[in-house]
Amino acid sequence: DADVTQTPRNRITKTGKRIMLECSQTKGHDRMYWYRQDPGLGLRLIYYSFDVKDINKGEISDGYSVSRQAQAKFSLSLESAIPNQTALYFCATSDPKTGGPDDTQYFGPGTRLTVL
Amino acid sequence: RKEVEQDPGPFNVPEGATVAFNCTYSNSASQSFFWYRQDCRKEPKLLMSVYSSGNEDGRFTAQLNRASQYISLLIRDSKLSDSATYLCVVNIGIVDKLIFGTGTRLQVFP
């Protein structure tokens, strides 16, 4: 079973709709992240959370919100979707206690979101 | 200047070839460096971390040059299965804040 899962895997929605993307992990990691990936731009950080009570904005948080419901769950919401939010969204986790280089991040399979 | 810059490629090489990718980064305070591999429409996966002394993992060798602020990845004896996009990743001096390059695409042909 995958350590980091994302639902849905694909979603097509219309402009103005509210969308929630969900991420769950069984790695026991405290730190979770949401990224989006666009062709030619690489991955960009939307929000990150170092524990259940900690939420931080990334470089492109406008138009997004997040909720850390538990250590294992981190949800990303688009309050009113717009076409330029069409992208591939990845959730990731990390935990410096694992013994590897502190910043290693492990990614979920991604959600492909299309906003019409 | 982008924080992490890579040649987008594509690099088209025959099986068995040796290929090298370079990456430059702009933040001299960066402490952690990685190469991730990403297959088409899939999630990035850690290929290897990059240490100051250089490190090797089978056919893959990573080097770090702090003075010049660049990182390299060398792949020897390329396999068809090495075809992917290779992402250079650097932290920006803040714990767990990683900056991803846009990736270098490698295509290995028979």
GROMACS .gro file of C-alpha atoms in nm:
model
  226
    1ASP     CA    1   0.000   0.000   0.000
    2ALA     CA    2   0.115   0.352  -0.079
    3ASP     CA    3   0.249   0.554   0.213
    4VAL     CA    4   0.104   0.882   0.082
    5THR     CA    5  -0.233   0.878  -0.089
    6GLN     CA    6  -0.429   1.153  -0.259
    7THR     CA    7  -0.795   1.172  -0.355
    8PRO     CA    8  -0.931   1.228  -0.607
    9ARG     CA    9  -0.668   1.136  -0.865
   10ASN     CA   10  -0.842   1.331  -1.138
   11ARG     CA   11  -1.104   1.602  -1.118
   12ILE     CA   12  -1.272   1.826  -1.371
   13THR     CA   13  -1.469   2.117  -1.234
   14LYS     CA   14  -1.613   2.449  -1.340
   15THR     CA   15  -1.507   2.803  -1.261
   16GLY     CA   16  -1.641   2.920  -0.926
   17LYS     CA   17  -1.685   2.576  -0.770
   18ARG     CA   18  -1.532   2.486  -0.434
   19ILE     CA   19  -1.297   2.191  -0.453
   20MET     CA   20  -1.121   1.991  -0.184
   21LEU     CA   21  -0.820   1.773  -0.244
   22GLU     CA   22  -0.730   1.527   0.028
   23CYS     CA   23  -0.402   1.376   0.136
   24SER     CA   24  -0.344   1.094   0.382
   25GLN     CA   25  -0.020   0.936   0.495
   26THR     CA   26   0.078   0.629   0.692
   27LYS     CA   27   0.444   0.725   0.728
   28GLY     CA   28   0.390   0.881   1.069
   29HIS     CA   29   0.553   1.203   0.953
   30ASP     CA   30   0.475   1.532   1.123
   31ARG     CA   31   0.541   1.757   0.826
   32MET     CA   32   0.313   1.779   0.524
   33TYR     CA   33   0.312   1.996   0.213
   34TRP     CA   34   0.100   2.088  -0.086
   35TYR     CA   35   0.261   2.171  -0.420
   36ARG     CA   36   0.135   2.243  -0.765
   37GLN     CA   37   0.320   2.160  -1.083
   38ASP     CA   38   0.278   2.342  -1.411
   39PRO     CA   39   0.467   2.273  -1.734
   40GLY     CA   40   0.790   2.471  -1.747
   41LEU     CA   41   0.752   2.602  -1.392
   42GLY     CA   42   0.846   2.309  -1.174
   43LEU     CA   43   0.687   2.240  -0.838
   44ARG     CA   44   0.576   2.538  -0.632
   45LEU     CA   45   0.486   2.527  -0.266
   46ILE     CA   46   0.130   2.627  -0.178
   47TYR     CA   47   0.109   2.553   0.197
   48TYR     CA   48   0.296   2.349   0.452
   49SER     CA   49   0.234   2.224   0.802
   50PHE     CA   50   0.492   2.112   1.056
   51ASP     CA   51   0.235   1.966   1.293
   52VAL     CA   52  -0.138   1.963   1.354
   53LYS     CA   53  -0.140   2.312   1.504
   54ASP     CA   54   0.098   2.466   1.255
   55ILE     CA   55  -0.001   2.600   0.911
   56ASN     CA   56   0.222   2.814   0.692
   57LYS     CA   57   0.180   2.981   0.356
   58GLY     CA   58   0.408   2.889   0.072
   59GLU     CA   59   0.497   3.099  -0.227
   60ILE     CA   60   0.160   3.074  -0.406
   61SER     CA   61  -0.109   3.046  -0.137
   62ASP     CA   62  -0.356   3.300  -0.282
   63GLY     CA   63  -0.683   3.130  -0.377
   64TYR     CA   64  -0.610   2.824  -0.162
   65SER     CA   65  -0.671   2.719   0.195
   66VAL     CA   66  -0.570   2.412   0.394
   67SER     CA   67  -0.679   2.209   0.692
   68ARG     CA   68  -0.466   1.974   0.899
   69GLN     CA   69  -0.730   1.749   1.050
   70ALA     CA   70  -0.484   1.507   1.208
   71GLN     CA   71  -0.119   1.414   1.184
   72ALA     CA   72  -0.205   1.187   0.894
   73LYS     CA   73  -0.439   1.415   0.699
   74PHE     CA   74  -0.383   1.743   0.518
   75SER     CA   75  -0.650   1.885   0.286
   76LEU     CA   76  -0.621   2.156   0.024
   77SER     CA   77  -0.925   2.363  -0.075
   78LEU     CA   78  -0.985   2.589  -0.369
   79GLU     CA   79  -1.259   2.820  -0.246
   80SER     CA   80  -1.365   2.938  -0.590
   81ALA     CA   81  -1.179   2.757  -0.863
   82ILE     CA   82  -1.048   2.947  -1.164
   83PRO     CA   83  -0.898   2.813  -1.489
   84ASN     CA   84  -0.540   2.910  -1.403
   85GLN     CA   85  -0.558   2.671  -1.109
   86THR     CA   86  -0.558   2.387  -1.360
   87ALA     CA   87  -0.247   2.191  -1.265
   88LEU     CA   88  -0.108   1.873  -1.116
   89TYR     CA   89  -0.121   1.890  -0.736
   90PHE     CA   90   0.110   1.692  -0.511
   91CYS     CA   91   0.104   1.628  -0.141
   92ALA     CA   92   0.433   1.544   0.032
   93THR     CA   93   0.556   1.450   0.378
   94SER     CA   94   0.885   1.467   0.563
   95ASP     CA   95   1.021   1.398   0.907
   96PRO     CA   96   1.373   1.487   1.024
   97LYS     CA   97   1.360   1.204   1.280
   98THR     CA   98   1.386   0.940   1.008
   99GLY     CA   99   1.763   0.962   1.007
  100GLY     CA  100   1.805   1.060   0.643
  101PRO     CA  101   1.891   1.410   0.526
  102ASP     CA  102   1.649   1.626   0.714
  103ASP     CA  103   1.466   1.769   0.419
  104THR     CA  104   1.385   1.454   0.222
  105GLN     CA  105   1.025   1.468   0.107
  106TYR     CA  106   0.802   1.182  -0.003
  107PHE     CA  107   0.528   1.251  -0.252
  108GLY     CA  108   0.179   1.123  -0.312
  109PRO     CA  109   0.071   1.018  -0.663
  110GLY     CA  110  -0.079   1.353  -0.749
  111THR     CA  111  -0.421   1.494  -0.836
  112ARG     CA  112  -0.480   1.622  -1.187
  113LEU     CA  113  -0.724   1.912  -1.161
  114THR     CA  114  -0.886   2.080  -1.458
  115VAL     CA  115  -1.092   2.394  -1.411
  116LEU     CA  116  -1.311   2.481  -1.707
  117ARG     CA  117   1.773   3.479  -1.168
  118LYS     CA  118   1.588   3.161  -1.082
  119GLU     CA  119   1.673   3.006  -0.746
  120VAL     CA  120   1.747   2.671  -0.910
  121GLU     CA  121   1.832   2.646  -1.277
  122GLN     CA  122   1.861   2.340  -1.495
  123ASP     CA  123   1.901   2.277  -1.865
  124PRO     CA  124   1.557   2.146  -1.967
  125GLY     CA  125   1.701   1.915  -2.234
  126PRO     CA  126   1.594   1.682  -2.372
  127PHE     CA  127   1.910   1.481  -2.362
  128ASN     CA  128   1.876   1.196  -2.612
  129VAL     CA  129   2.139   0.928  -2.554
  130PRO     CA  130   2.189   0.567  -2.664
  131GLU     CA  131   2.184   0.280  -2.419
  132GLY     CA  132   2.520   0.241  -2.250
  133ALA     CA  133   2.612   0.607  -2.278
  134THR     CA  134   2.731   0.827  -1.995
  135VAL     CA  135   2.534   1.148  -1.945
  136ALA     CA  136   2.579   1.437  -1.704
  137PHE     CA  137   2.337   1.702  -1.582
  138ASN     CA  138   2.426   2.024  -1.407
  139CYS     CA  139   2.222   2.248  -1.187
  140THR     CA  140   2.302   2.589  -1.037
  141TYR     CA  141   2.148   2.744  -0.729
  142SER     CA  142   2.146   3.104  -0.613
  143ASN     CA  143   2.113   3.086  -0.233
  144SER     CA  144   2.455   3.045  -0.074
  145ALA     CA  145   2.288   2.952   0.256
  146SER     CA  146   2.145   2.632   0.111
  147GLN     CA  147   2.239   2.326   0.312
  148SER     CA  148   2.059   2.032   0.156
  149PHE     CA  149   2.070   1.916  -0.203
  150PHE     CA  150   1.890   1.637  -0.383
  151TRP     CA  151   1.822   1.480  -0.716
  152TYR     CA  152   1.467   1.356  -0.769
  153ARG     CA  153   1.343   1.152  -1.059
  154GLN     CA  154   1.000   1.211  -1.210
  155ASP     CA  155   0.838   0.986  -1.468
  156CYS     CA  156   0.575   1.133  -1.696
  157ARG     CA  157   0.262   1.231  -1.498
  158LYS     CA  158   0.393   1.059  -1.187
  159GLU     CA  159   0.515   1.187  -0.853
  160PRO     CA  160   0.877   1.289  -0.796
  161LYS     CA  161   1.082   1.025  -0.619
  162LEU     CA  162   1.408   1.077  -0.437
  163LEU     CA  163   1.698   0.951  -0.644
  164MET     CA  164   1.979   1.056  -0.415
  165SER     CA  165   2.091   1.321  -0.173
  166VAL     CA  166   2.403   1.518  -0.260
  167TYR     CA  167   2.679   1.553  -0.005
  168SER     CA  168   2.977   1.786  -0.003
  169SER     CA  169   3.216   1.495  -0.046
  170GLY     CA  170   3.023   1.362  -0.343
  171ASN     CA  171   2.837   1.035  -0.337
  172GLU     CA  172   2.774   0.739  -0.557
  173ASP     CA  173   2.488   0.494  -0.581
  174GLY     CA  174   2.549   0.226  -0.841
  175ARG     CA  175   2.556   0.392  -1.181
  176PHE     CA  176   2.469   0.734  -1.038
  177THR     CA  177   2.719   0.984  -0.902
  178ALA     CA  178   2.631   1.321  -0.752
  179GLN     CA  179   2.872   1.605  -0.688
  180LEU     CA  180   2.836   1.936  -0.509
  181ASN     CA  181   3.051   2.243  -0.567
  182ARG     CA  182   2.963   2.497  -0.299
  183ALA     CA  183   3.208   2.760  -0.421
  184SER     CA  184   3.048   2.769  -0.764
  185GLN     CA  185   2.701   2.680  -0.634
  186TYR     CA  186   2.636   2.396  -0.867
  187ILE     CA  187   2.534   2.033  -0.841
  188SER     CA  188   2.588   1.759  -1.093
  189LEU     CA  189   2.446   1.417  -1.162
  190LEU     CA  190   2.636   1.162  -1.369
  191ILE     CA  191   2.464   0.852  -1.504
  192ARG     CA  192   2.688   0.578  -1.639
  193ASP     CA  193   2.583   0.290  -1.864
  194SER     CA  194   2.241   0.443  -1.933
  195LYS     CA  195   1.942   0.209  -1.942
  196LEU     CA  196   1.614   0.254  -2.124
  197SER     CA  197   1.452   0.267  -1.780
  198ASP     CA  198   1.654   0.577  -1.694
  199SER     CA  199   1.434   0.779  -1.930
  200ALA     CA  200   1.266   1.036  -1.707
  201THR     CA  201   1.290   1.394  -1.592
  202TYR     CA  202   1.555   1.465  -1.329
  203LEU     CA  203   1.477   1.740  -1.080
  204CYS     CA  204   1.747   1.932  -0.897
  205VAL     CA  205   1.623   2.027  -0.550
  206VAL     CA  206   1.778   2.265  -0.300
  207ASN     CA  207   1.668   2.395   0.035
  208ILE     CA  208   1.672   2.771   0.082
  209GLY     CA  209   1.820   2.782   0.427
  210ILE     CA  210   1.486   2.737   0.599
  211VAL     CA  211   1.429   2.389   0.732
  212ASP     CA  212   1.214   2.180   0.501
  213LYS     CA  213   1.157   2.456   0.245
  214LEU     CA  214   1.270   2.305  -0.080
  215ILE     CA  215   1.303   2.473  -0.418
  216PHE     CA  216   1.264   2.252  -0.723
  217GLY     CA  217   1.426   2.307  -1.057
  218THR     CA  218   1.211   2.267  -1.363
  219GLY     CA  219   1.386   1.943  -1.449
  220THR     CA  220   1.609   1.798  -1.718
  221ARG     CA  221   1.449   1.544  -1.946
  222LEU     CA  222   1.649   1.235  -2.040
  223GLN     CA  223   1.550   1.001  -2.320
  224VAL     CA  224   1.756   0.683  -2.361
  225PHE     CA  225   1.710   0.506  -2.694
  226PRO     CA  226   1.802   0.150  -2.797
   0.00000   0.00000   0.00000
